[in-house]
Amino acid sequence: MCGIVGYIGSKKAKPILINGLLRLEYRGYDSAGVATIEKNGISVVKNKGRVAELEKLSAIDSLEGTIGIAHTRWATHGKPSTENSHPHVNGKKDFAVVHNGIIENYNELREFLLKQGYTFYSQTDTEVIPNLIDYYFSKDDKDDDKKVLRAVVSACSELKGSFALEILSTHLPDKMIVVRKDSPLVIGKTDTENYISSDIPAILSYTKDFYLLDDYEYVVLSKGSAEFYNSDLKPIKKQTVNIDWNASAAEKDGYDDFMLKEIHEQPKSIRETIGSRLSADGTCNIESLDFTKEYLNSLNKICIVACGTAMHAGLVGKTIFEKFCHIPTEVDIASEFRYRDPLINEKTLVVFITQSGETADTIAALKLSKQKGAKTLAISNVIGSSITREADYTIYTHAGPEIAVASTKAYTSQVVLISILAIYFAKLLEMKGKEIDALKDAILELPSKVEETLKCSKQIKCFAKKVYKEKDLFFLGRGIDYNVALEASLKLKEISYIHSDAYAAGELKHGPIALIEKDITVVSIMTDPNLVEKTISNVQEVITRGAKTLVITNQNLGDHKFDNIITIPETNPLISPILSVIPLQLLAYYISKEKGLDVDKPRNLAKSVTVE
Ligand code: AGP
């Protein structure tokens, strides 16, 4: 997905912009560009392809300016090409703009501007923006220092859709204007500089003090200051937020890929998620929640809404909420939930899980839930992300920045946090029982058990060498193991491009078993003592039909024989996904490596999906 970087200070902007773009590469993109304010006006350098291609252009060496904007583009409107890449300028080149998001009414605006004599050189929705700003600028008779800002505000009031914008103008050569609506944008500040980005990690090495923008807050940036205005051009006050992420957490630290590093970080990230929420003496507290027993008793249901991996974490949450809190719990895909007129009201608690906090469908589902009167609780990993500013309550996973597109440590932290949330609710509801205490103890033991589980790495690497050329793979499980099968299948697809499917093992004979033929690989997960025998029977059925098997288990499998077995530590079956997913994350990783693919930046995918 597109990425934005900007700089305004006393240093040369170009290296800072390029460094920021490189840090945004993980988001996925197909072209890149920069614009700086030079002595003779705005200079734009852009190119199709990677940032490395941009750096090869000789024009980039001549950029000396100390104010600049930059962008990596992930094509939506118009093919990947140099003309379509950002920044975009108006004909007179006195405005340059980079944009994340989608302008839904760009056709209409383009028609209007064409009639006013404007010319367009790209197929993008973005190109209307510098031209629309120019249109309002030219119509404004008043010549004061707010003239560019007025033009930007007027132009933005015409835009439908989502946008995060950085705007340069030769009429305001010492400044930059930025604004956002439904698309992320943050400003990192030092005493003498401002760094702008769509993603905190891109500028984390320069500062830890950030302004987190709300929709339609216009910011006029200069070297050492940031002035904030609302849409009526009234000044507003804004405080910085300290983002306590370690800059080195956004580096590879000697690992070949971010994904491998993030898989291995899981003992630490889980420890951070548990934090002081759960302690050995049995206490369980979640900061910033003020729910009461009466409120929880009044609920008609809990809905968990998310996309992709985050939704898979929600599936685990459902089992625990229902078991310990006795509250009916549904799990929904955000893009389905938002369009199916869900039956929710003020007696529903809707929990949104999102690593990035910027997923467009999840945010839209949250807005819909609020309209319907439901209470909303966000579980996110990114402090100050868009969803956290919309939700009634937010709790953070504290997993540290996740850079690889394939989510790993965010998933395990989400499962940990939702389990702690269920325990917290059970405590408020005065539910008592050995099982709740046992789950608490099991969560506290997780970091060391994850450490232990990671030792299967070598075995998995060998198995990956055997199967990486296959065209199809199947994952089977029952109950909570089926939830893990879904996540394993998604992980494999997204980074190895091997087709795979996950099935509830009991469903096999209702159709999918027709696909089983000699030498096909079936991976099964067996961690629930109550279901292990049932799953073994299903796996026997595929063995009979010639399948090769890999079993991930912490159970005694008796005399049953399988081609490959990975043994993981025992834990409470409710949270076993946190351990059983690890060999499967590694499997996807090593298969992708064997195939020589780009693990961290799989084709067609973006880290945060900020458009619908
Ligand atoms: C995970 O590997 C995926 N890349 C993807 O499914 C992801 O989990 C999904 O897009 C949701 O993202 P979010 O958690 O940032 O909302």
XYZ file of C-alpha atoms and ligand atoms in Angstrom:
628
model
C 0.000 0.000 0.000
C 1.197 3.579 -0.599
C 3.628 5.170 1.844
C 4.390 8.800 2.648
C 7.519 10.487 4.007
C 8.301 14.166 4.434
C 10.955 16.376 5.977
C 11.293 20.042 6.847
C 14.386 21.263 8.683
C 17.940 22.459 8.051
C 19.402 19.240 6.657
C 19.325 18.150 3.048
C 15.926 16.485 2.649
C 16.796 13.922 -0.033
C 18.729 11.338 2.055
C 16.114 11.502 4.804
C 13.312 11.004 2.288
C 15.082 8.070 0.608
C 15.861 6.475 3.961
C 12.194 6.823 4.948
C 11.013 5.331 1.649
C 13.323 2.355 2.139
C 11.799 1.775 5.541
C 8.352 1.841 3.963
C 9.259 -0.735 1.321
C 7.641 -3.482 3.368
C 4.229 -1.937 2.706
C 4.443 -3.024 -0.927
C 4.659 -0.575 -3.868
C 5.381 -0.316 -7.568
C 6.830 3.182 -8.032
C 8.482 5.878 -5.968
C 9.136 9.602 -6.125
C 10.330 12.698 -4.274
C 9.856 16.455 -4.590
C 11.880 19.174 -2.912
C 11.762 22.926 -2.888
C 14.864 24.182 -4.676
C 16.084 27.742 -5.377
C 14.372 27.737 -8.769
C 11.094 26.095 -7.726
C 9.786 22.606 -7.079
C 11.883 19.682 -8.379
C 10.177 16.333 -8.860
C 12.029 13.069 -9.462
C 10.036 9.854 -9.808
C 10.312 6.436 -11.369
C 8.505 3.172 -11.845
C 9.897 0.307 -9.754
C 11.847 0.116 -6.521
C 13.439 2.988 -4.582
C 16.774 1.659 -5.900
C 15.573 2.562 -9.429
C 14.740 6.065 -8.254
C 18.202 6.468 -6.765
C 19.771 5.570 -10.113
C 18.308 8.687 -11.763
C 20.940 11.402 -12.126
C 18.326 14.127 -11.435
C 18.068 12.977 -7.853
C 21.692 13.925 -7.141
C 20.954 17.577 -7.797
C 18.303 17.866 -5.060
C 19.685 20.208 -2.402
C 16.468 21.432 -0.731
C 15.749 21.137 2.977
C 11.992 20.696 2.509
C 10.709 17.639 0.704
C 7.932 15.122 0.253
C 8.177 11.525 -0.931
C 5.958 8.598 -1.784
C 5.845 4.930 -2.652
C 2.826 4.116 -4.806
C 0.773 0.929 -4.912
C -1.260 1.278 -8.086
C -5.029 1.636 -7.767
C -6.065 4.189 -10.419
C -3.831 3.754 -13.436
C -1.068 1.220 -14.070
C 2.304 1.345 -12.348
C 4.282 3.897 -14.395
C 6.461 6.962 -13.964
C 3.617 9.316 -15.050
C 1.256 7.804 -12.494
C 3.746 7.855 -9.642
C 3.736 10.629 -7.056
C 4.422 13.494 -6.421
C 1.890 15.070 -8.767
C 2.014 18.739 -9.743
C -0.322 21.211 -11.426
C 0.531 22.584 -14.875
C 2.363 25.655 -13.547
C 4.216 23.412 -11.116
C 3.611 25.719 -8.184
C 1.914 22.937 -6.140
C 3.207 19.415 -5.579
C 1.258 16.746 -3.745
C 1.724 13.201 -2.494
C -1.385 11.313 -1.531
C -2.342 8.074 0.209
C -5.935 6.899 -0.070
C -8.542 7.084 -2.799
C -10.447 10.083 -4.147
C -13.815 8.573 -4.958
C -15.189 11.573 -6.864
C -12.055 12.206 -8.926
C -13.855 11.706 -12.244
C -16.317 14.444 -11.440
C -13.540 16.775 -10.265
C -11.434 16.005 -13.306
C -14.346 16.834 -15.630
C -14.848 20.099 -13.807
C -11.164 21.017 -13.977
C -10.898 20.050 -17.660
C -13.691 22.535 -18.352
C -11.688 25.178 -16.496
C -8.767 24.576 -18.876
C -6.631 22.260 -16.725
C -4.635 19.460 -18.370
C -3.976 16.012 -16.900
C -0.930 13.881 -17.566
C -1.689 10.758 -15.528
C -4.544 8.327 -14.987
C -4.490 8.824 -11.226
C -7.167 10.122 -8.908
C -4.461 12.153 -7.133
C -3.698 14.525 -9.984
C -6.960 16.395 -9.392
C -5.634 17.568 -6.017
C -2.787 19.949 -7.029
C -5.023 21.277 -9.791
C -7.955 21.835 -7.485
C -5.698 23.635 -5.019
C -4.442 25.783 -7.897
C -8.020 26.492 -8.938
C -8.961 27.814 -5.501
C -5.649 29.627 -5.119
C -6.162 31.507 -8.408
C -9.706 32.486 -7.472
C -8.684 33.970 -4.104
C -8.162 37.767 -4.326
C -6.775 38.130 -0.846
C -2.995 37.990 -0.843
C -1.883 37.035 2.670
C 0.132 34.261 4.294
C -2.961 32.045 4.655
C -3.758 32.030 0.945
C -2.255 28.583 0.241
C -3.859 27.143 3.355
C -7.275 28.515 2.305
C -6.860 26.906 -1.120
C -5.920 23.574 0.453
C -8.917 23.670 2.824
C -11.291 24.530 -0.046
C -9.870 21.746 -2.210
C -10.080 19.172 0.592
C -13.691 20.078 1.295
C -14.460 18.903 -2.259
C -12.688 15.551 -1.922
C -14.715 12.433 -1.208
C -12.943 9.280 -0.061
C -9.787 9.015 1.975
C -6.578 10.979 1.885
C -3.341 11.737 3.661
C -1.652 14.614 1.869
C 1.665 16.420 1.900
C 1.623 19.638 -0.084
C 4.496 21.853 -1.232
C 4.004 25.211 -2.853
C 6.345 27.790 -4.341
C 3.993 30.390 -2.829
C 4.987 29.120 0.608
C 8.611 28.125 0.021
C 9.580 27.717 3.705
C 6.636 25.588 4.689
C 4.698 22.431 4.006
C 1.018 21.703 4.567
C -0.260 18.286 5.614
C -3.745 16.947 6.306
C -5.479 13.590 6.559
C -8.907 12.004 6.379
C -9.316 8.260 7.010
C -5.717 7.562 6.025
C -2.807 7.526 8.480
C -0.357 10.399 8.854
C 1.892 11.325 11.767
C 4.377 14.127 12.396
C 7.545 13.415 14.361
C 9.035 16.534 15.907
C 12.377 17.657 17.236
C 13.192 21.235 18.330
C 14.316 22.217 14.850
C 12.722 19.763 12.438
C 9.520 17.983 11.492
C 9.396 14.508 10.000
C 6.205 13.308 8.414
C 5.126 9.775 7.587
C 2.235 7.439 7.077
C 4.021 4.947 9.366
C 5.764 5.587 12.656
C 8.659 3.093 12.057
C 9.813 5.041 8.974
C 10.836 8.029 11.119
C 11.331 6.407 14.494
C 15.112 6.761 14.338
C 14.793 10.589 14.334
C 12.377 11.200 17.197
C 9.959 9.619 19.618
C 7.668 12.657 19.944
C 4.760 12.529 17.559
C 1.712 14.575 16.693
C -1.112 12.182 15.801
C -3.456 13.920 13.410
C -7.232 13.678 13.471
C -9.336 13.960 10.336
C -9.397 17.409 8.740
C -6.711 18.899 10.978
C -4.595 21.080 8.712
C -0.973 21.506 9.733
C 1.337 24.224 8.487
C 4.847 23.007 9.154
C 8.024 25.012 9.189
C 11.525 24.161 10.415
C 10.862 24.252 14.137
C 7.119 24.589 14.415
C 3.772 23.075 13.597
C 0.615 25.198 13.486
C -2.698 23.309 13.567
C -5.981 24.574 12.125
C -9.469 23.182 11.820
C -11.565 23.422 8.633
C -12.740 26.912 9.669
C -9.101 27.963 9.790
C -9.300 28.412 13.558
C -6.002 27.541 15.321
C -6.167 24.386 17.461
C -3.876 23.137 20.197
C -2.176 19.797 19.804
C 0.015 17.833 22.211
C 2.728 15.401 21.195
C 2.572 11.761 22.227
C 5.715 9.884 23.183
C 5.971 6.631 21.246
C 8.126 4.387 23.252
C 9.218 1.959 20.498
C 12.854 1.153 20.231
C 14.184 2.284 16.828
C 16.251 -0.909 16.560
C 13.005 -2.892 16.785
C 12.380 -1.676 13.243
C 15.739 -3.131 12.043
C 16.548 -6.712 11.051
C 19.096 -7.243 13.848
C 21.132 -9.818 11.940
C 18.173 -11.900 10.722
C 17.770 -12.483 6.981
C 14.226 -11.177 6.997
C 11.887 -9.241 9.253
C 9.497 -12.183 9.306
C 12.100 -14.541 10.761
C 13.110 -11.921 13.297
C 9.496 -11.350 14.287
C 8.833 -15.084 14.660
C 11.810 -15.301 17.006
C 10.736 -12.201 18.923
C 7.572 -13.900 20.136
C 8.770 -14.853 23.638
C 9.537 -11.160 24.187
C 6.435 -9.747 22.482
C 4.168 -12.081 24.464
C 5.919 -11.056 27.674
C 5.247 -7.408 26.760
C 1.594 -8.170 26.023
C 1.127 -9.823 29.388
C 3.001 -6.958 31.081
C 1.446 -6.199 34.425
C -2.007 -7.270 33.320
C -1.604 -10.699 34.800
C 0.571 -11.571 37.744
C 1.690 -14.720 39.472
C -0.510 -13.972 42.519
C -3.561 -14.351 40.278
C -4.499 -10.690 39.782
C -5.794 -9.652 36.390
C -6.254 -6.039 35.414
C -6.594 -4.225 32.161
C -5.685 -0.588 32.131
C -8.186 1.893 30.718
C -11.250 -0.367 30.994
C -14.013 0.578 33.396
C -16.535 -2.174 32.689
C -18.738 -3.370 35.511
C -20.431 -6.652 36.330
C -23.798 -5.001 35.596
C -22.653 -3.856 32.165
C -21.285 -7.281 31.215
C -24.457 -8.952 32.488
C -26.532 -6.609 30.319
C -24.773 -7.665 27.097
C -26.777 -9.602 24.532
C -23.552 -10.643 22.784
C -19.963 -9.810 21.982
C -19.010 -9.407 18.316
C -15.365 -9.703 17.328
C -14.658 -7.993 14.003
C -11.365 -8.040 12.092
C -9.649 -9.019 8.839
C -7.208 -11.771 7.899
C -4.899 -12.958 10.637
C -6.495 -10.630 13.184
C -9.830 -12.331 12.474
C -8.195 -15.701 13.127
C -7.080 -14.393 16.522
C -10.710 -13.413 17.116
C -11.830 -17.006 16.521
C -9.724 -18.140 19.454
C -11.248 -15.322 21.529
C -14.770 -16.550 20.813
C -14.135 -19.940 22.428
C -12.667 -18.372 25.557
C -15.360 -15.686 25.969
C -18.115 -18.255 25.636
C -16.456 -20.765 27.935
C -15.507 -18.410 30.759
C -17.941 -15.518 30.491
C -20.976 -17.343 29.103
C -21.602 -14.442 26.725
C -22.594 -15.462 23.188
C -19.759 -14.341 20.912
C -19.723 -13.975 17.143
C -16.701 -13.455 14.920
C -17.067 -11.516 11.695
C -14.896 -10.484 8.782
C -14.980 -6.663 8.803
C -15.716 -6.330 5.072
C -18.761 -8.616 5.496
C -19.957 -7.179 8.794
C -20.082 -3.612 7.500
C -22.405 -4.460 4.613
C -24.749 -6.976 6.181
C -26.672 -4.691 8.503
C -25.573 -6.634 11.602
C -28.001 -7.126 14.463
C -26.233 -5.079 17.098
C -27.391 -2.403 19.515
C -26.457 -0.663 22.756
C -26.406 -4.082 24.472
C -23.639 -5.336 22.205
C -19.928 -4.988 22.803
C -18.010 -5.010 19.527
C -14.303 -5.844 19.787
C -12.091 -4.873 16.833
C -8.729 -6.530 16.415
C -6.208 -4.828 14.158
C -2.440 -4.864 14.285
C -2.038 -1.660 12.284
C -5.155 0.107 13.527
C -5.516 1.453 9.996
C -7.449 -1.278 8.158
C -10.172 0.535 6.222
C -12.844 -2.174 6.544
C -12.265 -2.597 10.267
C -12.486 1.150 10.870
C -15.675 1.374 8.800
C -17.162 -1.525 10.770
C -16.343 0.346 13.972
C -18.043 3.506 12.768
C -21.130 1.486 11.840
C -21.182 -0.176 15.273
C -21.090 3.216 16.965
C -23.952 4.461 14.807
C -25.957 1.462 15.962
C -25.253 2.345 19.586
C -22.879 -0.508 20.419
C -19.874 -0.019 22.690
C -16.589 -0.451 20.845
C -13.272 -1.793 22.069
C -10.183 -1.815 19.850
C -7.241 -4.170 20.253
C -4.363 -2.659 18.326
C -0.582 -2.740 18.190
C -0.001 0.818 17.011
C -0.280 3.595 19.532
C -2.428 6.452 18.302
C -3.473 4.613 15.117
C -6.758 5.661 13.528
C -8.919 3.012 15.163
C -7.696 3.895 18.624
C -9.021 7.399 18.141
C -12.442 6.181 17.057
C -13.048 3.404 19.576
C -14.667 3.899 22.986
C -11.871 1.825 24.522
C -8.461 0.717 23.316
C -6.082 -1.873 24.634
C -2.644 -2.330 23.101
C -0.886 -5.581 22.305
C 2.550 -3.943 22.817
C 4.159 -6.450 20.416
C 6.523 -3.789 18.995
C 6.582 -2.785 15.331
C 5.691 -5.595 12.947
C 7.298 -4.933 9.583
C 6.876 -8.163 7.579
C 3.631 -8.233 5.625
C 2.878 -11.687 7.022
C 1.691 -11.178 10.553
C 3.282 -13.446 13.170
C 4.055 -11.863 16.520
C 0.994 -9.622 16.253
C -1.209 -12.733 15.995
C 0.189 -14.438 19.080
C -0.020 -11.187 21.050
C -3.618 -10.697 19.938
C -4.521 -14.192 21.145
C -2.769 -13.549 24.464
C -4.532 -10.232 24.959
C -7.987 -11.495 24.086
C -7.463 -14.411 26.501
C -6.514 -11.967 29.249
C -9.563 -9.876 28.359
C -11.786 -12.932 28.760
C -10.222 -13.680 32.146
C -10.755 -10.052 33.167
C -14.431 -10.237 32.162
C -14.822 -13.560 33.966
C -13.368 -11.945 37.083
C -15.813 -9.009 36.870
C -18.655 -11.463 36.386
C -17.431 -13.239 39.519
C -17.078 -16.487 37.630
C -14.944 -18.761 39.718
C -13.268 -21.972 38.917
C -10.034 -23.866 38.709
C -10.111 -23.638 34.935
C -9.810 -19.848 34.959
C -6.873 -20.009 37.366
C -5.273 -22.706 35.245
C -5.550 -20.514 32.147
C -3.908 -17.608 34.001
C -0.986 -19.827 34.991
C -0.685 -21.192 31.460
C -0.536 -17.664 29.984
C 2.256 -16.711 32.372
C 4.259 -19.763 31.256
C 3.888 -18.916 27.561
C 7.108 -16.938 26.944
C 9.334 -19.853 28.006
C 7.167 -22.381 26.150
C 7.351 -20.310 22.973
C 11.128 -20.303 23.385
C 11.011 -24.102 23.621
C 8.721 -24.391 20.593
C 11.081 -22.321 18.431
C 13.592 -25.174 18.701
C 11.598 -27.019 16.022
C 13.034 -24.623 13.445
C 15.599 -27.078 12.008
C 13.075 -29.886 11.686
C 10.642 -27.584 9.897
C 13.356 -26.344 7.565
C 14.054 -29.965 6.508
C 10.370 -30.600 5.948
C 10.077 -27.403 3.864
C 12.836 -28.666 1.570
C 10.709 -31.754 0.890
C 7.459 -29.960 0.065
C 8.318 -26.562 -1.399
C 7.627 -27.652 -4.982
C 4.090 -28.815 -4.243
C 1.065 -27.169 -5.819
C -1.461 -27.775 -3.014
C -1.292 -28.317 0.722
C -4.068 -29.037 3.198
C -4.388 -28.126 6.853
C -6.724 -29.971 9.220
C -7.794 -29.465 12.806
C -10.775 -29.578 15.105
C -11.995 -26.882 17.511
C -9.280 -24.411 18.322
C -6.837 -26.421 16.157
C -9.062 -25.652 13.169
C -8.600 -21.928 13.908
C -4.843 -22.476 13.700
C -5.243 -24.456 10.471
C -6.948 -21.392 8.947
C -4.107 -19.136 10.020
C -1.436 -21.602 8.792
C -3.111 -21.848 5.412
C -3.311 -18.057 5.051
C 0.344 -17.681 6.008
C 1.453 -20.272 3.478
C -0.596 -18.740 0.662
C 0.535 -15.203 1.229
C 4.273 -15.760 1.228
C 4.832 -19.009 -0.740
C 2.056 -18.602 -3.361
C 1.223 -22.293 -2.894
C -2.473 -22.984 -2.954
C -3.687 -24.307 0.372
C -6.942 -24.884 2.176
C -7.857 -25.414 5.793
C -10.685 -27.687 6.834
C -12.367 -28.630 10.065
C -11.255 -32.259 10.141
C -14.816 -33.501 10.651
C -15.860 -31.793 7.419
C -13.454 -33.828 5.287
C -15.902 -36.494 4.320
C -18.496 -33.892 3.389
C -16.551 -32.955 0.283
C -12.864 -32.038 0.528
C -11.670 -35.647 0.811
C -12.368 -35.919 -2.934
C -9.234 -33.796 -3.404
C -6.963 -36.218 -1.585
C -4.746 -38.233 -3.886
C -1.422 -40.017 -3.667
C 1.479 -37.973 -2.238
C -0.512 -34.865 -1.425
C 0.669 -33.246 1.821
C -1.769 -32.886 4.709
C -0.719 -30.984 7.820
C -2.805 -31.590 10.917
C -2.842 -29.942 14.300
C -3.761 -31.982 17.368
C -3.553 -30.226 20.716
C -6.939 -30.817 22.308
C -7.001 -34.019 24.411
C -10.762 -34.253 23.931
C -10.517 -34.201 20.160
C -7.192 -35.844 19.368
C -8.628 -39.331 18.709
C -11.248 -37.880 16.357
C -8.656 -35.969 14.369
C -6.372 -39.015 14.232
C -9.234 -40.946 12.591
C -9.635 -38.224 9.984
C -5.922 -38.201 9.258
C -5.998 -42.004 8.885
C -8.619 -41.491 6.186
C -6.260 -39.299 4.159
C -3.301 -41.643 4.756
C -5.375 -44.489 3.341
C -5.791 -42.416 0.203
C -2.046 -41.905 -0.169
C -1.481 -38.549 1.563
C 1.828 -37.682 3.247
C 1.396 -36.236 6.705
C 2.879 -33.716 9.081
C 1.374 -33.642 12.564
C 1.852 -30.751 15.005
C 0.974 -32.013 18.452
C 1.534 -31.999 22.186
C -0.569 -35.132 22.734
C 0.296 -38.774 23.106
C -0.474 -40.298 19.727
C -0.166 -43.875 20.953
C 0.832 -46.345 18.264
C -0.361 -44.226 15.386
C 2.248 -43.648 12.691
C 2.679 -40.439 10.701
C 5.375 -39.434 8.208
C 6.484 -36.389 10.209
C 5.666 -35.286 13.740
C 6.583 -31.988 15.382
C 6.168 -32.108 19.129
C 5.415 -28.845 20.887
C 5.180 -28.198 24.639
C 1.965 -28.961 26.462
C -0.209 -26.062 27.477
C -3.811 -25.218 28.255
C -5.745 -26.273 25.114
C -7.515 -22.890 24.969
C -4.272 -21.071 24.238
C -2.497 -23.854 22.356
C -2.683 -21.805 19.090
C 0.051 -19.569 20.497
C 2.404 -22.562 20.400
C 1.020 -24.635 17.532
C 1.081 -21.703 15.109
C 4.847 -21.284 15.492
C 5.979 -24.366 13.487
C 3.416 -23.361 10.880
C 4.720 -19.788 10.660
C 8.182 -21.301 10.208
C 6.873 -23.716 7.592
C 5.488 -20.875 5.473
C 8.731 -18.959 5.974
C 11.087 -21.793 4.956
C 8.975 -22.827 1.976
C 9.045 -19.237 0.748
C 12.838 -19.123 1.233
C 13.307 -22.429 -0.623
C 11.352 -20.939 -3.509
C 13.615 -17.885 -3.473
C 10.738 -15.469 -2.840
C 10.703 -12.115 -1.096
C 9.374 -13.233 2.287
C 8.797 -9.802 3.759
C 7.167 -8.218 0.725
C 4.959 -10.819 -0.955
C 3.490 -9.932 -4.322
C 0.224 -7.972 -4.460
C 0.017 -7.596 -0.684
C 0.375 -4.623 1.610
C 1.067 -4.447 5.319
C -1.806 -2.183 6.135
C -4.823 -2.190 3.896
C -5.980 1.391 4.148
C -8.377 1.198 1.217
C -11.516 -0.869 0.937
C -1.532 -11.257 7.850
O -0.468 -12.087 7.584
C -2.028 -10.536 6.741
N -1.026 -9.843 6.055
C -3.376 -9.840 6.842
O -4.319 -10.850 6.813
C -3.668 -8.918 8.064
O -3.752 -9.662 9.228
C -4.973 -8.134 7.789
O -4.804 -7.341 6.658
C -5.422 -7.308 8.961
O -4.503 -6.308 9.261
P -4.605 -5.476 10.597
O -4.395 -6.436 11.719
O -3.529 -4.448 10.502
O -5.987 -4.882 10.647
